[in-house]
Coordinates of C-alpha atoms and ligand atoms in Angstrom, one line a residue:
Chain A
X1 CA 14.2 6.6 9.6
X2 CA 17.2 4.8 11.2
X3 CA 18.3 1.3 10.9
X4 CA 21.4 0.0 12.7
X5 CA 22.7 -3.3 11.4
X6 CA 25.2 -5.5 13.3
X7 CA 27.0 -2.5 14.7
X8 CA 30.1 -3.0 16.8
X9 CA 32.7 -0.8 18.4
X10 CA 36.0 -1.9 19.6
X11 CA 38.6 0.6 21.0
X12 CA 42.2 -0.1 20.2
X13 CA 44.4 1.7 22.7
X14 CA 48.0 2.0 21.7
X15 CA 49.3 4.2 24.4
X16 CA 48.7 1.6 27.1
X17 CA 50.4 -1.3 25.4
X18 CA 48.1 -2.0 22.5
X19 CA 45.0 -3.1 24.4
X20 CA 41.5 -3.6 22.9
X21 CA 38.3 -2.7 24.8
X22 CA 34.9 -3.7 23.6
X23 CA 32.4 -0.9 23.6
X24 CA 29.5 -3.0 22.3
X25 CA 29.0 -5.9 19.9
X26 CA 26.6 -6.8 17.1
X27 CA 23.8 -4.3 17.8
X28 CA 20.8 -4.2 15.4
X29 CA 17.8 -1.9 15.9
X30 CA 15.5 0.3 14.0
X31 CA 13.6 3.4 14.7
X32 CA 10.6 4.8 12.9
X33 CA 10.0 8.4 12.1
X34 CA 8.5 10.1 15.2
X35 CA 9.3 7.2 17.4
X36 CA 11.0 7.5 20.8
X37 CA 13.4 4.6 21.4
X38 CA 14.6 4.2 25.0
X39 CA 17.9 2.5 25.6
X40 CA 18.6 0.8 28.9
X41 CA 21.2 -1.5 30.3
X42 CA 23.9 -1.7 33.0
X43 CA 26.8 0.6 33.3
X44 CA 29.4 -0.2 30.8
X45 CA 27.0 -2.0 28.4
X46 CA 27.9 0.4 25.6
X47 CA 24.8 2.7 25.6
X48 CA 26.8 6.0 25.3
X49 CA 29.2 4.4 22.8
X50 CA 26.2 3.4 20.6
X51 CA 24.8 7.0 20.6
X52 CA 28.2 8.4 19.9
X53 CA 28.6 6.0 16.9
X54 CA 25.3 7.2 15.5
X55 CA 26.5 10.8 15.9
X56 CA 29.9 9.8 14.6
X57 CA 31.9 11.0 17.5
X58 CA 33.0 7.4 17.5
X59 CA 33.7 5.5 14.3
X60 CA 32.1 2.0 14.4
X61 CA 34.5 -0.9 13.8
X62 CA 31.8 -3.0 12.2
X63 CA 28.2 -2.8 10.8
X64 CA 26.1 -0.1 9.2
X65 CA 23.9 2.8 10.3
X66 CA 21.4 3.7 7.6
X67 CA 19.7 7.0 8.1
X68 CA 17.0 8.5 5.8
X69 CA 18.1 12.1 5.5
X70 CA 15.7 14.9 4.6
X71 CA 17.5 15.6 1.3
X72 CA 20.1 13.1 0.4
X73 CA 18.2 9.9 0.6
X74 CA 19.5 7.0 2.6
X75 CA 23.1 7.3 3.9
X76 CA 25.3 5.1 6.0
X77 CA 26.5 7.2 8.9
X78 CA 29.2 4.7 9.6
X79 CA 31.0 5.6 6.4
X80 CA 29.6 8.9 5.2
X81 CA 32.3 11.5 4.5
X82 CA 33.1 13.7 7.5
X83 CA 32.0 16.9 5.8
X84 CA 28.5 15.5 5.0
X85 CA 28.2 14.3 8.6
X86 CA 29.0 17.8 9.7
X87 CA 26.2 19.2 7.5
X88 CA 23.7 16.6 8.9
X89 CA 24.7 17.7 12.4
X90 CA 24.0 21.3 11.5
X91 CA 20.6 20.6 9.9
X92 CA 19.1 17.3 11.1
X93 CA 20.8 15.4 13.9
X94 CA 21.1 16.7 17.4
X95 CA 23.0 15.3 20.4
X96 CA 22.7 16.1 24.0
X97 CA 25.0 14.6 26.6
X98 CA 25.2 14.7 30.3
X99 CA 28.1 17.1 29.9
X100 CA 28.0 20.4 28.2
X101 CA 30.9 21.2 26.0
X102 CA 30.6 24.8 26.9
X103 CA 31.4 27.4 24.3
X104 CA 33.2 29.9 26.5
X105 CA 32.4 33.6 26.7
X106 CA 29.3 33.7 24.6
X107 CA 26.1 34.7 26.4
X108 CA 23.6 31.9 27.0
X109 CA 21.0 33.4 24.6
X110 CA 23.5 33.3 21.8
X111 CA 24.7 29.8 22.6
X112 CA 21.1 28.6 22.2
X113 CA 20.4 30.8 19.2
X114 CA 23.5 29.9 17.3
X115 CA 22.2 26.8 15.5
X116 CA 19.3 28.9 14.1
X117 CA 21.6 31.7 13.0
X118 CA 23.8 29.1 11.2
X119 CA 20.7 27.9 9.4
X120 CA 20.3 31.4 8.1
X121 CA 17.6 32.7 10.4
X122 CA 17.7 36.4 11.3
X123 CA 19.7 37.0 14.5
X124 CA 16.9 38.9 16.3
X125 CA 14.3 36.2 15.5
X126 CA 16.7 33.5 16.6
X127 CA 17.3 35.2 19.9
X128 CA 13.6 35.6 20.5
X129 CA 13.2 31.9 19.9
X130 CA 16.1 31.1 22.2
X131 CA 14.4 33.1 25.0
X132 CA 11.2 31.1 24.5
X133 CA 12.9 27.7 24.8
X134 CA 15.0 28.8 27.8
X135 CA 11.8 30.1 29.5
X136 CA 10.1 26.7 28.8
X137 CA 13.0 25.0 30.5
X138 CA 12.7 27.3 33.5
X139 CA 16.1 28.9 33.0
X140 CA 15.9 32.2 34.9
X141 CA 15.9 35.3 32.6
X142 CA 18.6 36.8 34.8
X143 CA 21.0 34.3 33.3
X144 CA 20.3 35.0 29.6
X145 CA 23.2 37.4 29.2
X146 CA 25.8 35.6 31.2
X147 CA 28.3 33.0 30.0
X148 CA 27.4 29.3 30.5
X149 CA 30.8 28.7 32.1
X150 CA 29.7 30.3 35.3
X151 CA 26.4 28.5 35.5
X152 CA 25.4 25.5 37.7
X153 CA 25.5 22.0 36.3
X154 CA 21.7 21.8 36.0
X155 CA 21.4 25.2 34.4
X156 CA 24.1 24.3 31.9
X157 CA 22.4 21.1 31.1
X158 CA 19.2 22.9 30.2
X159 CA 21.1 25.3 28.0
X160 CA 22.5 22.3 26.3
X161 CA 19.1 20.8 25.7
X162 CA 17.7 24.2 24.5
X163 CA 20.5 24.5 22.0
X164 CA 19.9 20.9 20.7
X165 CA 16.1 21.3 20.3
X166 CA 15.9 24.8 19.0
X167 CA 16.5 23.9 15.3
X168 CA 13.9 21.1 15.6
X169 CA 16.3 18.3 14.5
X170 CA 14.8 15.3 12.7
X171 CA 16.8 13.0 14.9
X172 CA 17.7 13.8 18.5
X173 CA 20.1 11.7 20.5
X174 CA 19.9 12.0 24.3
X175 CA 22.5 10.7 26.7
X176 CA 21.1 11.1 30.2
X177 CA 20.2 14.8 29.6
X178 CA 18.4 15.0 32.9
X179 CA 21.2 13.5 35.1
X180 CA 21.8 16.6 37.3
X181 CA 18.3 18.2 37.3
X182 CA 15.9 18.7 40.1
X183 CA 12.3 17.4 39.9
X184 CA 10.8 20.6 38.7
X185 CA 13.2 21.3 35.8
X186 CA 13.3 17.6 34.9
X187 CA 9.5 17.8 34.5
X188 CA 10.0 20.8 32.2
X189 CA 12.5 18.9 30.1
X190 CA 10.3 15.9 29.8
X191 CA 7.4 18.1 28.9
X192 CA 9.4 19.8 26.1
X193 CA 10.6 16.4 24.8
X194 CA 7.0 15.2 24.6
X195 CA 6.1 18.3 22.8
X196 CA 8.8 18.0 20.1
X197 CA 8.0 14.4 19.7
X198 CA 4.6 15.5 18.5
X199 CA 6.4 17.6 15.9
X200 CA 7.8 14.4 14.5
X201 CA 11.3 14.6 16.0
X202 CA 12.6 11.0 16.2
X203 CA 14.5 10.4 19.4
X204 CA 16.8 7.8 20.9
X205 CA 17.4 8.4 24.6
X206 CA 19.3 6.9 27.5
X207 CA 17.8 7.6 30.9
X208 CA 18.7 6.1 34.2
X209 CA 15.3 6.7 35.8
X210 CA 12.9 3.9 34.7
X211 CA 10.0 6.2 35.2
X212 CA 11.3 8.6 32.6
X213 CA 12.1 5.8 30.1
X214 CA 8.5 4.5 30.6
X215 CA 7.0 7.9 30.3
X216 CA 8.7 8.9 27.1
X217 CA 9.5 5.8 25.1
X218 CA 7.4 3.9 22.6
X219 CA 9.9 1.0 22.9
X220 CA 12.9 0.2 25.0
X221 CA 16.1 -1.5 23.6
X222 CA 18.0 -3.3 26.3
X223 CA 21.8 -3.6 26.0
X224 CA 23.7 -6.2 28.0
X225 CA 27.3 -6.6 28.9
Chain B
X1 CA 29.2 19.9 -2.5
X2 CA 32.4 21.1 -4.1
X3 CA 35.2 22.3 -1.8
X4 CA 36.5 25.8 -1.9
X5 CA 40.0 24.7 -1.9
X6 CA 41.4 21.3 -2.8
X7 CA 44.9 20.1 -2.1
X8 CA 46.3 17.1 -3.8
X9 CA 49.6 15.5 -2.7
X10 CA 51.3 18.7 -1.6
X11 CA 54.9 17.9 -1.0
X12 CA 57.8 20.2 0.0
X13 CA 61.4 19.1 0.4
X14 CA 64.2 21.2 1.8
X15 CA 67.4 19.9 0.2
X16 CA 68.5 18.4 -3.0
X17 CA 66.3 15.3 -2.7
X18 CA 66.8 11.7 -3.9
X19 CA 64.5 8.9 -5.0
X20 CA 64.3 7.5 -1.4
X21 CA 63.3 10.7 0.4
X22 CA 59.6 9.8 0.7
X23 CA 60.0 6.2 1.7
X24 CA 62.7 6.9 4.3
X25 CA 60.8 9.6 6.1
X26 CA 57.4 9.9 7.9
X27 CA 55.7 8.6 11.0
X28 CA 56.9 5.0 10.5
X29 CA 60.5 6.0 9.8
X30 CA 60.2 8.3 12.9
X31 CA 61.9 11.2 11.2
X32 CA 61.5 13.9 8.5
X33 CA 65.1 13.8 7.4
X34 CA 66.0 11.5 4.6
X35 CA 68.7 9.0 5.7
X36 CA 70.1 8.8 2.2
X37 CA 70.6 12.4 1.3
X38 CA 69.8 14.5 4.4
X39 CA 66.9 16.3 2.8
X40 CA 64.2 17.6 5.1
X41 CA 60.7 16.3 4.0
X42 CA 58.7 19.2 5.5
X43 CA 55.4 17.9 4.0
X44 CA 54.6 15.0 1.8
X45 CA 51.5 13.9 0.0
X46 CA 49.1 16.1 1.9
X47 CA 45.6 15.9 0.4
X48 CA 42.8 17.9 2.1
X49 CA 39.6 19.6 1.1
X50 CA 38.3 22.8 2.6
X51 CA 34.6 23.4 2.3
X52 CA 32.4 26.5 2.4
X53 CA 31.9 28.1 5.8
X54 CA 34.2 25.6 7.3
X55 CA 37.0 25.9 9.8
X56 CA 39.5 23.1 9.3
X57 CA 42.0 22.5 12.1
X58 CA 45.5 21.2 11.7
X59 CA 47.4 20.0 14.7
X60 CA 50.7 18.3 15.2
X61 CA 53.9 18.7 17.1
X62 CA 56.6 21.2 16.4
X63 CA 58.3 20.6 13.0
X64 CA 55.5 18.4 11.6
X65 CA 55.1 20.8 8.6
X66 CA 52.1 22.8 9.5
X67 CA 53.6 26.2 8.7
X68 CA 55.3 25.0 5.6
X69 CA 51.9 23.7 4.3
X70 CA 50.2 27.0 4.9
X71 CA 53.0 28.9 3.2
X72 CA 52.7 26.8 0.1
X73 CA 49.0 27.4 0.0
X74 CA 49.6 31.1 0.1
X75 CA 52.3 30.8 -2.6
X76 CA 54.9 32.1 -0.2
X77 CA 57.1 29.2 -0.9
X78 CA 57.0 26.8 -3.8
X79 CA 56.0 23.1 -3.6
X80 CA 58.2 20.3 -4.7
X81 CA 55.1 18.7 -6.2
X82 CA 51.4 18.7 -5.8
X83 CA 48.3 20.4 -6.9
X84 CA 45.9 23.1 -5.6
X85 CA 42.4 23.8 -6.9
X86 CA 40.3 26.7 -6.1
X87 CA 36.5 26.8 -6.7
X88 CA 36.6 29.9 -8.9
X89 CA 39.0 28.3 -11.3
X90 CA 38.0 24.7 -10.6
X91 CA 39.9 22.8 -13.2
X92 CA 43.2 24.7 -13.2
X93 CA 46.0 23.7 -10.8
X94 CA 46.8 27.0 -9.2
X95 CA 50.4 26.0 -9.0
X96 CA 50.7 26.0 -12.8
X97 CA 49.5 29.6 -13.1
X98 CA 51.7 32.6 -13.8
X99 CA 53.1 34.6 -11.0
X100 CA 50.7 37.4 -11.9
X101 CA 47.7 35.1 -11.7
X102 CA 48.9 33.7 -8.4
X103 CA 49.3 37.2 -7.0
X104 CA 45.8 38.1 -8.1
X105 CA 44.3 35.1 -6.3
X106 CA 46.4 35.7 -3.2
X107 CA 45.4 39.4 -3.1
X108 CA 41.7 39.0 -3.7
X109 CA 40.8 35.5 -2.5
X110 CA 43.2 34.7 0.4
X111 CA 44.3 36.1 3.7
X112 CA 47.0 34.8 6.1
X113 CA 47.9 35.4 9.7
X114 CA 51.5 34.3 10.4
X115 CA 52.8 32.6 13.5
X116 CA 55.4 35.3 13.5
X117 CA 53.9 38.9 13.1
X118 CA 57.2 40.0 11.6
X119 CA 56.4 38.0 8.5
X120 CA 52.9 39.5 8.1
X121 CA 53.4 43.1 9.1
X122 CA 55.7 46.0 8.2
X123 CA 56.8 46.8 11.7
X124 CA 57.8 50.4 10.9
X125 CA 54.6 51.4 8.9
X126 CA 51.5 52.5 10.7
X127 CA 49.0 49.8 11.7
X128 CA 46.3 51.3 9.6
X129 CA 48.8 51.5 6.7
X130 CA 49.5 47.8 7.1
X131 CA 45.8 47.0 6.5
X132 CA 45.5 49.6 3.7
X133 CA 48.4 48.0 1.9
X134 CA 46.5 44.8 1.4
X135 CA 43.5 46.8 0.2
X136 CA 45.6 48.6 -2.4
X137 CA 46.9 45.3 -3.6
X138 CA 43.3 44.2 -4.0
X139 CA 42.6 47.1 -6.3
X140 CA 41.3 49.8 -3.9
X141 CA 42.3 53.2 -5.2
X142 CA 40.5 55.8 -3.2
X143 CA 42.7 56.8 -0.2
X144 CA 39.8 58.1 1.8
X145 CA 37.7 55.0 1.4
X146 CA 40.7 52.7 2.1
X147 CA 41.4 54.5 5.3
X148 CA 37.8 54.2 6.4
X149 CA 37.7 50.5 5.6
X150 CA 41.0 49.9 7.5
X151 CA 39.6 51.7 10.5
X152 CA 36.4 49.7 10.5
X153 CA 38.2 46.4 10.1
X154 CA 40.5 47.2 13.0
X155 CA 37.5 48.0 15.0
X156 CA 36.0 44.6 14.1
X157 CA 39.0 42.9 15.4
X158 CA 38.7 45.0 18.6
X159 CA 41.9 46.8 18.0
X160 CA 42.2 50.1 19.9
X161 CA 41.6 52.3 16.8
X162 CA 42.9 55.3 18.5
X163 CA 46.3 53.7 18.0
X164 CA 46.0 52.9 14.3
X165 CA 48.6 55.5 13.3
X166 CA 51.2 53.8 15.4
X167 CA 53.5 51.2 13.9
X168 CA 53.1 47.5 15.0
X169 CA 56.6 47.6 16.7
X170 CA 55.0 49.7 19.4
X171 CA 52.2 47.3 20.0
X172 CA 51.6 44.2 22.2
X173 CA 51.6 40.7 20.6
X174 CA 47.8 40.5 20.8
X175 CA 47.4 43.9 19.2
X176 CA 49.8 42.9 16.4
X177 CA 47.8 39.7 15.7
X178 CA 44.6 41.8 15.5
X179 CA 46.3 44.0 12.9
X180 CA 47.3 40.8 11.0
X181 CA 43.7 39.6 11.1
X182 CA 42.3 42.9 10.0
X183 CA 44.7 43.0 7.1
X184 CA 44.0 39.4 6.2
X185 CA 40.2 40.0 6.1
X186 CA 40.4 43.3 4.3
X187 CA 39.9 42.1 0.8
X188 CA 36.9 39.9 1.8
X189 CA 38.8 36.7 1.0
X190 CA 37.2 33.3 0.4
X191 CA 39.9 31.5 2.5
X192 CA 41.9 32.5 5.5
X193 CA 45.0 30.8 6.8
X194 CA 45.8 31.2 10.4
X195 CA 49.0 29.9 11.8
X196 CA 49.2 29.7 15.6
X197 CA 47.7 33.1 15.8
X198 CA 47.2 33.0 19.6
X199 CA 50.4 31.2 20.6
X200 CA 52.4 33.1 23.1
X201 CA 49.6 35.5 24.1
X202 CA 48.3 35.4 27.6
X203 CA 45.1 33.4 28.2
X204 CA 42.5 36.1 28.4
X205 CA 43.8 37.8 25.2
X206 CA 43.8 34.4 23.5
X207 CA 40.2 33.8 24.5
X208 CA 39.0 37.2 23.3
X209 CA 40.8 36.8 19.9
X210 CA 39.3 33.3 19.4
X211 CA 35.8 34.6 20.2
X212 CA 36.3 37.5 17.8
X213 CA 37.4 35.1 15.1
X214 CA 34.4 32.9 15.6
X215 CA 32.0 35.7 15.1
X216 CA 33.9 37.2 12.2
X217 CA 33.8 33.8 10.5
X218 CA 30.1 33.7 10.8
X219 CA 29.6 37.2 9.4
X220 CA 32.2 37.1 6.6
X221 CA 31.4 33.5 5.6
X222 CA 35.1 32.9 5.1
X223 CA 36.5 29.3 5.1
X224 CA 39.5 28.9 7.4
X225 CA 42.5 26.6 7.9
X226 CA 43.6 27.0 11.5
X227 CA 46.9 25.6 12.6
X228 CA 47.5 25.1 16.3
X229 CA 49.1 22.7 18.6
X230 CA 46.7 23.8 21.3
X231 CA 43.8 21.3 21.5
X232 CA 41.6 23.9 23.2
X233 CA 41.9 26.2 20.2
X234 CA 41.2 23.3 17.8
X235 CA 38.2 22.2 19.8
X236 CA 36.7 25.6 20.0
X237 CA 37.1 26.5 16.3
X238 CA 37.4 23.6 14.0
X239 CA 34.6 21.3 12.7
X240 CA 37.1 18.9 11.2
X241 CA 40.7 18.4 12.1
X242 CA 43.8 16.9 10.4
X243 CA 46.7 15.6 12.5
X244 CA 50.2 15.9 11.1
X245 CA 53.4 14.1 11.9
X246 CA 56.7 14.3 10.1
X247 CA 55.0 16.0 7.2
X248 CA 52.2 13.5 6.8
X249 CA 48.5 13.7 7.6
X250 CA 48.1 10.7 9.9
X251 CA 44.5 11.2 10.8
X252 CA 41.6 13.3 9.5
X253 CA 38.2 13.5 11.0
X254 CA 35.4 15.4 12.8
X255 CA 37.1 17.3 15.6
X256 CA 35.1 15.6 18.4
X257 CA 36.0 12.2 16.8
X258 CA 39.7 13.1 16.7
X259 CA 39.6 14.1 20.3
X260 CA 37.3 11.3 21.7
X261 CA 38.0 8.4 19.5
X262 CA 41.5 9.0 18.0
X263 CA 42.5 5.9 16.1
X264 CA 46.1 6.6 15.0
X265 CA 48.6 5.8 17.7
X266 CA 50.2 9.2 17.3
X267 CA 46.8 11.0 17.7
X268 CA 46.2 8.9 20.9
X269 CA 49.5 10.0 22.3
X270 CA 48.8 13.6 21.4
X271 CA 45.3 13.7 22.9
X272 CA 46.2 11.7 26.0
X273 CA 49.1 13.9 26.8
X274 CA 46.7 16.9 27.0
X275 CA 44.2 15.2 29.3
Ligands
ATP301 N1 36.6 6.7 24.1 C1 36.8 5.5 24.6 N2 38.0 4.9 24.7 C2 38.1 3.7 25.2 N3 37.1 2.9 25.8 C3 35.9 3.5 25.8 C4 35.7 4.8 25.2 N4 34.4 5.0 25.4 C5 33.8 4.0 26.0 N5 34.7 3.0 26.3 C6 34.5 1.7 26.9 O1 33.4 1.1 26.3 C7 32.6 0.4 27.2 C8 31.2 0.9 27.1 O2 31.1 2.3 27.6 P1 29.9 3.2 27.5 O3 30.3 4.6 28.1 O4 29.3 3.2 26.2 O5 28.9 2.5 28.6 P2 27.4 3.0 29.1 O6 26.5 1.9 28.8 O7 27.1 4.3 28.5 O8 27.7 3.1 30.7 P3 27.1 4.1 31.7 O9 25.7 3.7 32.0 O10 28.0 4.0 32.9 O11 27.2 5.5 31.1 C9 33.3 0.7 28.6 O12 34.1 -0.4 28.9 C10 34.1 1.9 28.3 O13 35.2 1.9 29.2
ATP302 N1 63.7 27.0 5.0 C1 63.9 25.8 5.5 N2 65.0 25.2 5.3 C2 65.2 24.0 5.8 N3 64.3 23.3 6.6 C3 63.2 23.9 6.8 C4 62.9 25.2 6.3 N4 61.6 25.6 6.7 C5 61.2 24.6 7.5 N5 62.1 23.6 7.5 C6 61.9 22.3 8.2 O1 60.7 21.7 7.8 C7 60.1 21.0 8.9 C8 58.7 21.6 9.1 O2 58.7 22.9 9.6 P1 57.5 23.8 9.9 O3 57.9 25.2 10.2 O4 56.5 23.6 8.8 O5 56.9 23.1 11.2 P2 55.6 23.4 12.1 O6 54.8 22.2 12.1 O7 55.0 24.7 11.6 O8 56.3 23.5 13.5 P3 56.0 24.6 14.7 O9 54.8 24.0 15.5 O10 57.2 24.5 15.6 O11 55.7 25.9 14.1 C9 61.0 21.3 10.1 O12 61.8 20.1 10.3 C10 61.8 22.5 9.7 O13 63.1 22.4 10.3
MG303 MG1 26.9 6.3 29.4
MG304 MG1 54.8 26.5 12.5
ZN305 ZN1 66.6 11.6 0.1

């Protein structure tokens, strides 16, 4: 489903005297449909940068990212036109980071339901589905109608996850999505991830906790400095 | 997929122009004034596509040509050169059309919210009348229906409809922008141009207008070009963003990429200065 070939990312920073910083170099890996690939490695190894390149928040400076899309055949995410990447993000590729880019002043249920509504699903149905996912992630129903901005870090993170999984993406990129969760809600998240894996969502995940990596991944890709 | 609106090499000069205008201006020349003839190159060679259901952001410092670009798209001012294609008349450059045809496209398919409400509204006419005027231009004839639609649009933009008979000059800046938005949306346009629509409003009003706009975009399925120098506005609304400097687009990309992995030196400066 995904094949990364000799991928590199170098940042060139002009505002601090034209400096270059290496994100990662010459990474090759492949992920099969329905597989969960864990990514491990020391801080600064380039794990987050790699995921961001796949999601195209970063533009790789070398190499290729071949993705078998549901409709359009095989595309290179490193060079695909922005607008087509935007469509893939809406329909097929999800991303959850440690930090929620909160959409302000929209109630939690609507934040989570939005991807479904954009796919053309009826608003009522989408909200019902959102409630289900939020309940699975143990988000208290008292919070459904409030704005994410006022929620705790752990609650927000689960809203973030709920929003990313609700549309059943074909490929889900996870960058330490459990970083600020307590044991109980972490277990709920892991349970949900295992469940969507059975539904053939392919996942690439960075987790600090070796127990989580071992519990979820079919394989682990190690990055070094 | 074909874009709704396609711009090719839009260029607008203010001044008599000379053969060196383009090469002696731009980000590298660090000016938009031609050193040979003094012409202002407000925008040059701007090529952009706007897709269905998309919000395209345009950011850039004061004087970079953002408003000029929007005004040329709305046929408010002429271009010096360039082409515009619209999906309903895909192979005809809109700029070669007759004034009558242009007016028809503008009235039926486009809406605009100006940076300066004085450009978009008749300050002495009632607010409802300002909305109705656009409907009349788009062929609405029945006064009663027009008034009803104006009222419902003003309600959509969270305008205090009890005040729709008052002229915009009596209203606050935020209320005036809501009247502009209602007016712009009234003919159910395919594309909407928004120029700094929240600049100068206080933060809570800004936030409510942006939220309202997001939800209207989803319901009306209108494509938008949103001009703002506020990265927060761009981040909230736009899927893709173009960065302009001295009339040129220096970088174009997915909004999160522009903000997190800006590659042009100018974009880096712009993004870093906001951190
Ligand atoms: N947007 C950016 N601009 C400049 N440098 C960056 C950027 N993003 C990452 N880097 C640099 O790239 C290198 C790899 O960073 P990255 O965040 O990918 O590491 P990581 O493996 O995810 O680390 P951690 O485990 O601490 O999250 C670091 O040196 C980092 O400073
Ligand atoms: N009618 C005009 N005559 C002469 N110069 C003009 C005219 N209109 C605009 N300009 C010049 O064209 C350049 C671009 O102006 P424009 O209003 O498009 O900038 P902008 O990006 O919208 O700036 P701001 O963020 O301040 O609104 C500026 O240098 C401006 O002075
Ligand atoms: Mg990281
Ligand atoms: Mg302007
Ligand atoms: Zn000149």
